[in-house]
mmCIF file of C-alpha atoms and ligand atoms in Angstrom:
data_model
loop_
_atom_site.group_PDB
_atom_site.id
_atom_site.type_symbol
_atom_site.label_atom_id
_atom_site.label_comp_id
_atom_site.label_asym_id
_atom_site.label_seq_id
_atom_site.Cartn_x
_atom_site.Cartn_y
_atom_site.Cartn_z
ATOM 1 C CA MET A 1 -10.599 -20.926 -25.302
ATOM 2 C CA GLU A 2 -6.848 -19.139 -25.324
ATOM 3 C CA ASN A 3 -8.991 -15.807 -24.036
ATOM 4 C CA ALA A 4 -10.225 -18.286 -21.184
ATOM 5 C CA GLU A 5 -6.948 -18.309 -19.943
ATOM 6 C CA LYS A 6 -6.331 -14.593 -20.696
ATOM 7 C CA THR A 7 -8.705 -14.009 -18.277
ATOM 8 C CA LEU A 8 -8.099 -16.377 -15.910
ATOM 9 C CA GLU A 9 -4.383 -15.072 -15.772
ATOM 10 C CA VAL A 10 -5.455 -12.165 -15.427
ATOM 11 C CA ILE A 11 -7.453 -12.702 -12.332
ATOM 12 C CA ASN A 12 -5.501 -14.874 -10.775
ATOM 13 C CA ASP A 13 -2.423 -11.975 -10.750
ATOM 14 C CA LEU A 14 -4.996 -9.561 -9.414
ATOM 15 C CA ILE A 15 -5.659 -11.846 -6.536
ATOM 16 C CA GLU A 16 -2.216 -12.483 -6.198
ATOM 17 C CA ILE A 17 -1.464 -8.959 -6.492
ATOM 18 C CA ASN A 18 -4.130 -7.500 -2.892
ATOM 19 C CA ASN A 19 -3.099 -10.416 -1.588
ATOM 20 C CA ASP A 20 0.496 -8.817 -1.451
ATOM 21 C CA ARG A 21 -1.097 -5.751 -0.253
ATOM 22 C CA VAL A 22 -3.251 -7.756 2.612
ATOM 23 C CA GLU A 23 0.151 -9.002 4.292
ATOM 24 C CA GLY A 24 1.948 -5.487 3.060
ATOM 25 C CA PHE A 25 -0.783 -3.678 5.122
ATOM 26 C CA GLU A 26 -0.963 -6.160 7.856
ATOM 27 C CA LYS A 27 2.625 -6.033 7.738
ATOM 28 C CA ALA A 28 2.446 -2.157 8.204
ATOM 29 C CA GLY A 29 -0.027 -2.238 10.912
ATOM 30 C CA ARG A 30 2.684 -4.217 12.952
ATOM 31 C CA ASP A 31 5.139 -2.037 12.871
ATOM 32 C CA LEU A 32 3.162 0.504 14.015
ATOM 33 C CA GLU A 33 1.947 -0.965 16.893
ATOM 34 C CA GLY A 34 1.709 1.002 19.568
ATOM 35 C CA GLN A 35 1.235 4.478 18.228
ATOM 36 C CA ASP A 36 -1.919 5.526 19.436
ATOM 37 C CA SER A 37 -2.512 6.806 16.074
ATOM 38 C CA GLY A 38 -5.360 5.532 14.843
ATOM 39 C CA LEU A 39 -3.749 4.387 11.181
ATOM 40 C CA THR A 40 -3.809 0.854 11.458
ATOM 41 C CA ALA A 41 -6.801 1.091 11.451
ATOM 42 C CA VAL A 42 -7.158 2.422 7.696
ATOM 43 C CA PHE A 43 -4.458 0.004 6.965
ATOM 44 C CA ASN A 44 -6.774 -2.832 8.336
ATOM 45 C CA LYS A 45 -9.367 -1.839 6.160
ATOM 46 C CA LEU A 46 -8.073 -1.107 3.239
ATOM 47 C CA ALA A 47 -6.390 -4.468 3.855
ATOM 48 C CA GLY A 48 -10.656 -5.988 4.228
ATOM 49 C CA GLU A 49 -11.289 -3.867 0.862
ATOM 50 C CA SER A 50 -8.608 -6.296 -1.156
ATOM 51 C CA ARG A 51 -9.972 -9.511 1.027
ATOM 52 C CA GLN A 52 -12.689 -8.259 -0.399
ATOM 53 C CA ASN A 53 -11.669 -7.770 -3.411
ATOM 54 C CA ALA A 54 -9.203 -11.547 -4.049
ATOM 55 C CA ARG A 55 -13.119 -12.436 -2.827
ATOM 56 C CA GLU A 56 -14.350 -11.520 -5.890
ATOM 57 C CA LEU A 57 -12.112 -12.620 -8.111
ATOM 58 C CA SER A 58 -11.721 -15.875 -7.206
ATOM 59 C CA ALA A 59 -15.429 -15.693 -7.056
ATOM 60 C CA LEU A 60 -15.178 -15.716 -10.514
ATOM 61 C CA ALA A 61 -12.083 -17.490 -11.943
ATOM 62 C CA GLN A 62 -14.326 -20.341 -10.530
ATOM 63 C CA GLN A 63 -17.531 -18.878 -12.565
ATOM 64 C CA TYR A 64 -15.063 -19.642 -15.824
ATOM 65 C CA GLY A 65 -14.080 -22.640 -14.330
ATOM 66 C CA GLY A 66 -10.440 -22.415 -14.103
ATOM 67 C CA GLU A 67 -8.754 -22.428 -10.556
ATOM 68 C CA ALA A 68 -8.530 -18.744 -8.847
ATOM 69 C CA ALA A 69 -5.105 -18.577 -7.424
ATOM 70 C CA SER A 70 -4.901 -17.876 -3.408
ATOM 71 C CA GLY A 71 -0.874 -16.794 -2.470
ATOM 72 C CA THR A 72 0.881 -13.851 -2.645
ATOM 73 C CA SER A 73 3.014 -13.426 -5.602
ATOM 74 C CA THR A 74 6.798 -14.978 -6.450
ATOM 75 C CA SER A 75 7.396 -13.867 -8.921
ATOM 76 C CA GLY A 76 6.181 -10.746 -11.944
ATOM 77 C CA ALA A 77 8.170 -7.100 -12.156
ATOM 78 C CA LEU A 78 4.784 -6.006 -11.417
ATOM 79 C CA HIS A 79 4.676 -7.480 -8.034
ATOM 80 C CA ARG A 80 8.050 -6.454 -6.626
ATOM 81 C CA ALA A 81 7.314 -3.124 -4.796
ATOM 82 C CA TRP A 82 4.560 -4.261 -2.771
ATOM 83 C CA MET A 83 7.228 -7.458 -2.124
ATOM 84 C CA ASP A 84 9.991 -5.122 -1.114
ATOM 85 C CA ILE A 85 7.686 -3.542 1.385
ATOM 86 C CA LYS A 86 7.524 -6.717 2.981
ATOM 87 C CA SER A 87 11.503 -6.414 3.336
ATOM 88 C CA THR A 88 12.381 -3.791 3.652
ATOM 89 C CA PHE A 89 9.915 -2.210 6.523
ATOM 90 C CA THR A 90 12.356 -1.048 9.370
ATOM 91 C CA GLY A 91 10.696 0.360 12.420
ATOM 92 C CA SER A 92 8.221 1.804 13.981
ATOM 93 C CA ASP A 93 9.148 5.324 11.489
ATOM 94 C CA LEU A 94 5.780 6.397 10.225
ATOM 95 C CA ALA A 95 7.041 8.832 6.614
ATOM 96 C CA ALA A 96 9.430 5.707 6.343
ATOM 97 C CA VAL A 97 6.285 2.748 6.381
ATOM 98 C CA LEU A 98 4.168 4.849 4.862
ATOM 99 C CA ASN A 99 6.491 6.054 1.927
ATOM 100 C CA GLU A 100 7.167 1.798 1.394
ATOM 101 C CA CYS A 101 2.723 1.768 1.881
ATOM 102 C CA GLU A 102 2.876 4.130 -1.553
ATOM 103 C CA ARG A 103 4.610 2.343 -3.615
ATOM 104 C CA GLY A 104 2.559 -0.885 -2.773
ATOM 105 C CA GLU A 105 -0.732 1.235 -3.405
ATOM 106 C CA ASP A 106 1.183 2.282 -6.807
ATOM 107 C CA ALA A 107 1.849 -0.783 -7.690
ATOM 108 C CA ILE A 108 -1.481 -2.550 -6.917
ATOM 109 C CA LYS A 109 -3.246 0.715 -8.850
ATOM 110 C CA SER A 110 -0.525 0.213 -12.064
ATOM 111 C CA ALA A 111 -1.653 -3.236 -12.179
ATOM 112 C CA TYR A 112 -5.437 -2.181 -12.257
ATOM 113 C CA LYS A 113 -4.760 -0.832 -14.942
ATOM 114 C CA ASP A 114 -2.940 -2.713 -17.253
ATOM 115 C CA ALA A 115 -5.497 -5.920 -16.325
ATOM 116 C CA LEU A 116 -8.444 -2.845 -17.946
ATOM 117 C CA GLU A 117 -6.318 -2.151 -20.521
ATOM 118 C CA GLU A 118 -6.600 -6.003 -21.642
ATOM 119 C CA ASN A 119 -7.993 -6.130 -24.706
ATOM 120 C CA ASP A 120 -11.424 -8.308 -24.953
ATOM 121 C CA LEU A 121 -11.798 -9.073 -21.516
ATOM 122 C CA GLU A 122 -14.518 -9.935 -20.689
ATOM 123 C CA PRO A 123 -17.349 -7.934 -19.676
ATOM 124 C CA GLU A 124 -18.548 -8.627 -15.814
ATOM 125 C CA LEU A 125 -14.989 -9.234 -15.046
ATOM 126 C CA ALA A 126 -13.865 -5.406 -17.010
ATOM 127 C CA GLU A 127 -16.974 -4.008 -14.561
ATOM 128 C CA MET A 128 -15.826 -5.942 -11.411
ATOM 129 C CA LEU A 129 -12.372 -4.783 -11.937
ATOM 130 C CA GLN A 130 -13.724 -1.039 -12.586
ATOM 131 C CA LYS A 131 -15.676 -0.763 -9.536
ATOM 132 C CA GLN A 132 -12.520 -2.535 -7.737
ATOM 133 C CA GLN A 133 -10.005 0.246 -9.216
ATOM 134 C CA GLN A 134 -12.086 2.566 -7.663
ATOM 135 C CA GLY A 135 -11.060 1.518 -4.146
ATOM 136 C CA ILE A 136 -7.905 1.272 -5.099
ATOM 137 C CA THR A 137 -7.134 4.473 -6.389
ATOM 138 C CA GLU A 138 -9.305 6.194 -3.575
ATOM 139 C CA GLY A 139 -7.090 3.878 -1.325
ATOM 140 C CA HIS A 140 -3.597 5.174 -3.062
ATOM 141 C CA ASP A 141 -4.659 8.672 -2.588
ATOM 142 C CA LEU A 142 -5.781 8.078 0.987
ATOM 143 C CA ILE A 143 -1.963 6.526 1.378
ATOM 144 C CA LYS A 144 -0.226 8.495 -0.324
ATOM 145 C CA SER A 145 -1.355 12.097 1.797
ATOM 146 C CA MET A 146 -0.357 11.430 4.954
ATOM 147 C CA ARG A 147 2.284 10.406 3.378
ATOM 148 C CA ASP A 148 3.317 13.416 2.019
ATOM 149 C CA GLN A 149 1.933 14.635 5.307
ATOM 150 C CA ALA A 150 4.305 12.575 7.419
ATOM 151 C CA GLU A 151 7.156 13.934 5.582
ATOM 152 C CA ARG A 152 6.099 17.277 6.072
ATOM 153 C CA SER A 153 5.801 17.236 9.762
ATOM 154 C CA ARG A 154 9.173 14.650 9.322
ATOM 155 C CA ASP A 155 10.854 17.918 7.690
ATOM 156 C CA ARG A 156 9.719 20.107 9.628
ATOM 157 C CA PHE A 157 10.974 18.660 12.683
ATOM 158 C CA SER A 158 13.983 17.544 11.685
ATOM 159 C CA GLU A 159 14.371 21.796 9.903
ATOM 160 C CA GLY A 160 14.213 22.662 14.387
ATOM 161 C CA ASN A 161 16.244 20.632 15.149
ATOM 162 C CA THR A 162 20.676 19.981 13.765
ATOM 163 C CA GLY A 163 19.635 19.511 10.366
ATOM 164 C CA GLN A 164 20.053 14.956 11.050
ATOM 165 C CA TYR A 165 17.863 12.682 9.450
ATOM 166 C CA GLN A 166 17.183 15.025 6.175
ATOM 167 C CA ASP A 167 16.591 12.633 3.353
ATOM 168 C CA ALA A 168 12.363 11.917 3.616
ATOM 169 C CA ALA A 169 12.951 8.340 2.481
ATOM 170 C CA SER A 170 15.207 7.302 4.656
ATOM 171 C CA ASN A 171 14.296 4.763 7.783
ATOM 172 C CA SER A 172 14.336 6.149 11.831
ATOM 173 C CA PRO A 173 16.382 9.451 11.923
ATOM 174 C CA GLU A 174 19.710 8.438 14.523
ATOM 175 C CA LEU A 175 18.713 10.352 17.704
ATOM 176 C CA GLU A 176 20.269 11.540 20.974
ATOM 177 C CA ASP A 177 18.254 10.682 24.053
ATOM 178 C CA ALA A 178 15.412 9.339 24.176
ATOM 179 C CA GLU A 179 13.606 13.016 25.212
ATOM 180 C CA GLN A 180 14.452 13.489 21.288
ATOM 181 C CA GLU A 181 13.227 10.412 20.403
ATOM 182 C CA GLU A 182 9.717 10.841 21.953
ATOM 183 C CA ALA A 183 9.461 14.151 20.991
ATOM 184 C CA TYR A 184 10.406 12.601 17.553
ATOM 185 C CA GLN A 185 7.802 10.043 18.061
ATOM 186 C CA HIS A 186 4.824 12.906 19.578
ATOM 187 C CA GLU A 187 5.274 15.001 16.251
ATOM 188 C CA GLN A 188 4.722 11.575 13.755
ATOM 189 C CA THR A 189 1.767 10.151 15.603
ATOM 190 C CA SER A 190 -0.100 12.793 17.466
ATOM 191 C CA GLY A 191 1.051 16.462 16.423
ATOM 192 C CA GLY A 192 -0.323 19.023 18.462
ATOM 193 C CA ALA A 193 -2.077 16.520 19.882
ATOM 194 C CA ASN A 194 -2.513 19.802 23.160
ATOM 195 C CA SER A 195 -2.174 22.877 20.714
ATOM 196 C CA LYS A 196 -4.369 25.668 19.791
ATOM 197 C CA LEU A 197 -4.600 24.219 16.560
ATOM 198 C CA MET A 198 -6.384 20.972 18.467
ATOM 199 C CA GLU A 199 -9.013 23.681 20.600
ATOM 200 C CA PHE A 200 -10.102 24.822 17.305
ATOM 201 C CA PHE A 201 -10.184 21.060 15.623
ATOM 202 C CA ILE A 202 -13.268 20.197 18.062
ATOM 203 C CA ASP A 203 -14.957 23.496 18.555
ATOM 204 C CA GLU A 204 -15.078 23.048 14.855
ATOM 205 C CA LEU A 205 -15.921 19.716 15.106
ATOM 206 C CA LYS A 206 -18.749 20.975 17.569
ATOM 207 C CA ASP A 207 -19.812 23.513 14.690
ATOM 208 C CA LEU A 208 -20.139 20.442 12.447
ATOM 209 C CA PHE A 209 -21.777 18.264 14.392
ATOM 210 C CA TRP A 210 -24.650 21.269 14.714
ATOM 211 C CA ALA A 211 -24.809 21.711 11.049
ATOM 212 C CA GLU A 212 -25.410 18.156 10.468
ATOM 213 C CA ASN A 213 -27.980 17.775 13.129
ATOM 214 C CA GLU A 214 -30.109 21.589 11.373
ATOM 215 C CA LEU A 215 -30.209 19.068 8.459
ATOM 216 C CA VAL A 216 -31.476 16.865 9.570
ATOM 217 C CA ASP A 217 -34.491 18.623 11.146
ATOM 218 C CA THR A 218 -34.251 20.382 7.897
ATOM 219 C CA LEU A 219 -33.993 18.360 5.034
ATOM 220 C CA PRO A 220 -37.301 16.699 5.515
ATOM 221 C CA ASP A 221 -38.945 19.575 5.296
ATOM 222 C CA MET A 222 -37.238 20.942 1.724
ATOM 223 C CA ALA A 223 -37.993 17.058 0.510
ATOM 224 C CA GLU A 224 -41.657 18.406 1.020
ATOM 225 C CA ALA A 225 -41.498 21.046 -0.974
ATOM 226 C CA ALA A 226 -39.576 20.541 -3.440
ATOM 227 C CA THR A 227 -41.837 20.514 -7.056
ATOM 228 C CA SER A 228 -40.368 17.803 -9.250
ATOM 229 C CA GLN A 229 -40.286 14.049 -7.283
ATOM 230 C CA GLU A 230 -36.083 13.672 -8.275
ATOM 231 C CA LEU A 231 -35.696 16.788 -6.190
ATOM 232 C CA LYS A 232 -37.900 15.280 -3.809
ATOM 233 C CA THR A 233 -35.562 12.158 -3.702
ATOM 234 C CA ALA A 234 -32.241 13.165 -3.391
ATOM 235 C CA PHE A 235 -33.528 15.327 -0.266
ATOM 236 C CA THR A 236 -35.162 12.365 0.640
ATOM 237 C CA ASN A 237 -31.464 10.053 0.002
ATOM 238 C CA HIS A 238 -29.717 12.844 1.482
ATOM 239 C CA LEU A 239 -30.847 13.056 4.818
ATOM 240 C CA ALA A 240 -30.206 9.250 4.929
ATOM 241 C CA GLU A 241 -26.679 10.243 4.270
ATOM 242 C CA THR A 242 -26.333 13.195 6.443
ATOM 243 C CA GLU A 243 -27.217 10.937 9.235
ATOM 244 C CA VAL A 244 -24.923 9.003 9.231
ATOM 245 C CA HIS A 245 -22.583 11.799 8.887
ATOM 246 C CA VAL A 246 -23.975 13.106 12.592
ATOM 247 C CA SER A 247 -22.933 8.903 13.332
ATOM 248 C CA ARG A 248 -19.830 9.305 11.965
ATOM 249 C CA LEU A 249 -19.115 12.985 13.997
ATOM 250 C CA GLU A 250 -20.425 10.921 17.070
ATOM 251 C CA LYS A 251 -17.681 8.529 16.336
ATOM 252 C CA ILE A 252 -15.053 11.220 16.364
ATOM 253 C CA PHE A 253 -15.862 12.419 19.284
ATOM 254 C CA GLY A 254 -15.216 8.400 21.229
ATOM 255 C CA ILE A 255 -11.842 8.619 19.548
ATOM 256 C CA LEU A 256 -11.172 11.782 20.797
ATOM 257 C CA GLY A 257 -12.457 10.675 24.199
ATOM 258 C CA LEU A 258 -15.406 13.508 24.054
ATOM 259 C CA GLU A 259 -18.795 13.414 24.814
ATOM 260 C CA PRO A 260 -20.620 15.104 20.959
ATOM 261 C CA ASP A 261 -21.238 18.422 21.883
ATOM 262 C CA THR A 262 -22.590 21.069 19.192
ATOM 263 C CA THR A 263 -21.673 25.066 19.065
ATOM 264 C CA LYS A 264 -24.697 26.879 16.708
ATOM 265 C CA CYS A 265 -22.838 27.129 13.561
ATOM 266 C CA ASP A 266 -24.298 31.089 12.461
ATOM 267 C CA ALA A 267 -23.421 30.256 8.560
ATOM 268 C CA MET A 268 -25.537 27.181 8.694
ATOM 269 C CA ALA A 269 -28.177 28.734 10.190
ATOM 270 C CA GLY A 270 -28.196 31.729 8.047
ATOM 271 C CA ILE A 271 -28.623 28.768 5.266
ATOM 272 C CA VAL A 272 -31.218 27.111 6.413
ATOM 273 C CA ASP A 273 -33.250 30.243 6.812
ATOM 274 C CA GLU A 274 -32.702 31.283 3.316
ATOM 275 C CA GLY A 275 -33.828 27.666 2.594
ATOM 276 C CA ASP A 276 -37.075 29.455 4.621
ATOM 277 C CA SER A 277 -37.813 32.266 3.049
ATOM 278 C CA ILE A 278 -37.662 30.696 -0.648
ATOM 279 C CA ILE A 279 -40.145 28.045 0.212
ATOM 280 C CA SER A 280 -42.260 31.340 1.764
ATOM 281 C CA ASN A 281 -41.789 33.140 -2.023
ATOM 282 C CA THR A 282 -42.648 30.965 -3.699
ATOM 283 C CA GLU A 283 -45.337 29.471 -5.551
ATOM 284 C CA GLU A 284 -46.221 25.756 -4.448
ATOM 285 C CA GLY A 285 -45.929 23.440 -7.699
ATOM 286 C CA THR A 286 -43.383 25.041 -9.216
ATOM 287 C CA ALA A 287 -40.131 24.381 -10.776
ATOM 288 C CA GLN A 288 -38.557 28.346 -9.337
ATOM 289 C CA ARG A 289 -39.156 27.068 -6.617
ATOM 290 C CA ASP A 290 -36.984 24.198 -6.814
ATOM 291 C CA VAL A 291 -34.449 26.319 -8.533
ATOM 292 C CA GLY A 292 -34.391 28.262 -5.190
ATOM 293 C CA LEU A 293 -33.990 25.001 -2.588
ATOM 294 C CA ILE A 294 -30.922 24.082 -4.811
ATOM 295 C CA PHE A 295 -29.860 26.967 -4.719
ATOM 296 C CA ALA A 296 -30.297 26.796 -1.183
ATOM 297 C CA GLY A 297 -29.724 22.737 -0.906
ATOM 298 C CA GLN A 298 -26.058 23.748 -2.311
ATOM 299 C CA LYS A 299 -24.954 26.440 -0.418
ATOM 300 C CA ALA A 300 -25.506 23.579 3.118
ATOM 301 C CA GLU A 301 -22.864 21.180 0.499
ATOM 302 C CA HIS A 302 -20.827 23.873 -0.147
ATOM 303 C CA TYR A 303 -20.551 25.231 3.699
ATOM 304 C CA GLU A 304 -20.239 21.008 4.108
ATOM 305 C CA ILE A 305 -17.253 20.503 1.959
ATOM 306 C CA ALA A 306 -14.779 24.006 2.673
ATOM 307 C CA SER A 307 -15.683 22.914 6.167
ATOM 308 C CA TYR A 308 -14.281 18.985 5.848
ATOM 309 C CA GLY A 309 -11.861 19.424 3.472
ATOM 310 C CA GLY A 310 -10.751 21.494 6.039
ATOM 311 C CA MET A 311 -11.066 19.151 8.942
ATOM 312 C CA VAL A 312 -9.462 16.246 6.449
ATOM 313 C CA SER A 313 -6.126 17.666 6.759
ATOM 314 C CA LEU A 314 -6.300 19.320 10.469
ATOM 315 C CA ALA A 315 -6.584 15.508 10.963
ATOM 316 C CA LYS A 316 -3.589 14.338 9.085
ATOM 317 C CA THR A 317 -1.715 17.324 10.375
ATOM 318 C CA LEU A 318 -2.437 15.817 13.986
ATOM 319 C CA GLY A 319 -2.005 12.632 13.627
ATOM 320 C CA TYR A 320 -5.844 10.951 13.096
ATOM 321 C CA TYR A 321 -5.635 8.817 10.748
ATOM 322 C CA GLU A 322 -8.374 7.397 11.200
ATOM 323 C CA ILE A 323 -10.942 10.076 11.513
ATOM 324 C CA ALA A 324 -9.249 12.146 8.604
ATOM 325 C CA GLU A 325 -10.564 8.194 6.774
ATOM 326 C CA LEU A 326 -14.066 9.126 8.218
ATOM 327 C CA LEU A 327 -13.942 12.425 7.404
ATOM 328 C CA VAL A 328 -12.763 11.973 3.795
ATOM 329 C CA LEU A 329 -15.776 9.141 3.689
ATOM 330 C CA THR A 330 -18.262 12.141 4.980
ATOM 331 C CA LEU A 331 -16.330 15.405 2.270
ATOM 332 C CA ASP A 332 -17.133 12.668 -0.575
ATOM 333 C CA GLU A 333 -20.489 12.253 -0.540
ATOM 334 C CA GLU A 334 -21.633 15.746 -0.074
ATOM 335 C CA LYS A 335 -19.345 16.334 -3.132
ATOM 336 C CA THR A 336 -21.720 14.005 -4.899
ATOM 337 C CA ALA A 337 -24.857 15.377 -3.013
ATOM 338 C CA ASP A 338 -23.942 18.866 -4.825
ATOM 339 C CA GLY A 339 -22.812 17.149 -8.300
ATOM 340 C CA LEU A 340 -26.311 15.577 -8.452
ATOM 341 C CA LEU A 341 -27.916 18.757 -7.170
ATOM 342 C CA THR A 342 -26.216 20.682 -10.478
ATOM 343 C CA GLU A 343 -28.047 18.235 -11.987
ATOM 344 C CA ILE A 344 -30.937 18.334 -11.856
ATOM 345 C CA ALA A 345 -31.205 22.280 -12.181
ATOM 346 C CA GLU A 346 -29.791 21.952 -14.970
ATOM 347 C CA ASN A 347 -31.986 18.693 -16.628
ATOM 348 C CA HIS A 348 -35.248 20.385 -16.476
ATOM 349 C CA VAL A 349 -35.323 22.629 -13.465
ATOM 350 C CA ASN A 350 -33.344 25.460 -14.527
ATOM 351 C CA TYR A 351 -35.003 25.237 -18.078
ATOM 352 C CA ASP A 352 -38.922 24.927 -17.002
ATOM 353 C CA ALA A 353 -38.702 27.760 -14.399
ATOM 354 C CA GLY A 354 -37.642 29.519 -17.412
ATOM 355 C CA HIS A 355 -41.176 29.033 -19.427
ATOM 356 C CA GLU A 356 -42.956 30.284 -16.152
ATOM 357 C CA PRO A 357 -44.681 33.331 -16.626
ATOM 358 C CA SER A 358 -43.723 36.304 -13.870
ATOM 359 C CA ASP A 359 -46.144 37.475 -11.363
ATOM 360 C CA ASP A 360 -46.271 40.537 -13.466
HETATM 361 FE FE1 FE2 B 1 -22.743 16.065 5.763
HETATM 362 FE FE1 FE2 B 2 -24.516 17.547 2.477
#
């Protein structure tokens, strides 16, 4: 009985702090209203995740025969950070708003960590919390990197001016005139949208769009050529992900008000050619062919990881947070695909190939 009460307490605390987070992000979104930075989309997404977390936790509370909490938290040091946010947002200063959000994200992150450190958690609850914790950690890391970027951007801007408002955690700076205010907001929300950097970003986007489309054509051939079922499945699954990567890039072009366009990516074309020669230089049905295909696949993944990693940083510098978020999703999938290929190689493919006789 005592354990059931404890379980319900853990669940209800987390429901409340998720509700705090929803309110915090909604408030943050309203404070930035009118700034076309795409940040509101990120806030909405994270608020949506917390709404889903609260729903899942409520269902579990009812399953344990208890009553699920429905409001936000009213006490507890742990919940203070989000509570503070609700009262300390002060306007449209991007770095200040993100700084408050980051403190809230710290609070929910430690709430999940503390909950998971409780003894005797029901296995079902522990599993749910671990899954939710992953999303919370990713949300925290994203907000933190955006906050750091916004602060760097503000600090650089202030260095280039009269040296006022150096305190990164301070609120919106006192600016001398409307023109300076506009320049400051521009720097904060869309840093250099007409710059050479923006041109480069769009060129790289076209490059990636070509590369992803090329992989949509190539991955089925790689799956067909592979010997082991495990590798065939890995390529087929990554084909489905790659189709999503293509559509995410289309969405990004759309956000920028552009039609999707390609520039031939010589690097990916070379990697694909290399894959083709591996297929023609290895014998069908051998583990050696799989070794070669895994090499080709990982070269493609590493090219994508390098490109997407750089593009995430550029998107943040340029103030396109919604785009950064989309690129992070793809980047994570590329890393997972790469890790899976290493696993397949090390599980058996490399070993099996080492036991195949050479031709001479
Ligand atoms: Fe991809
Ligand atoms: Fe990929």
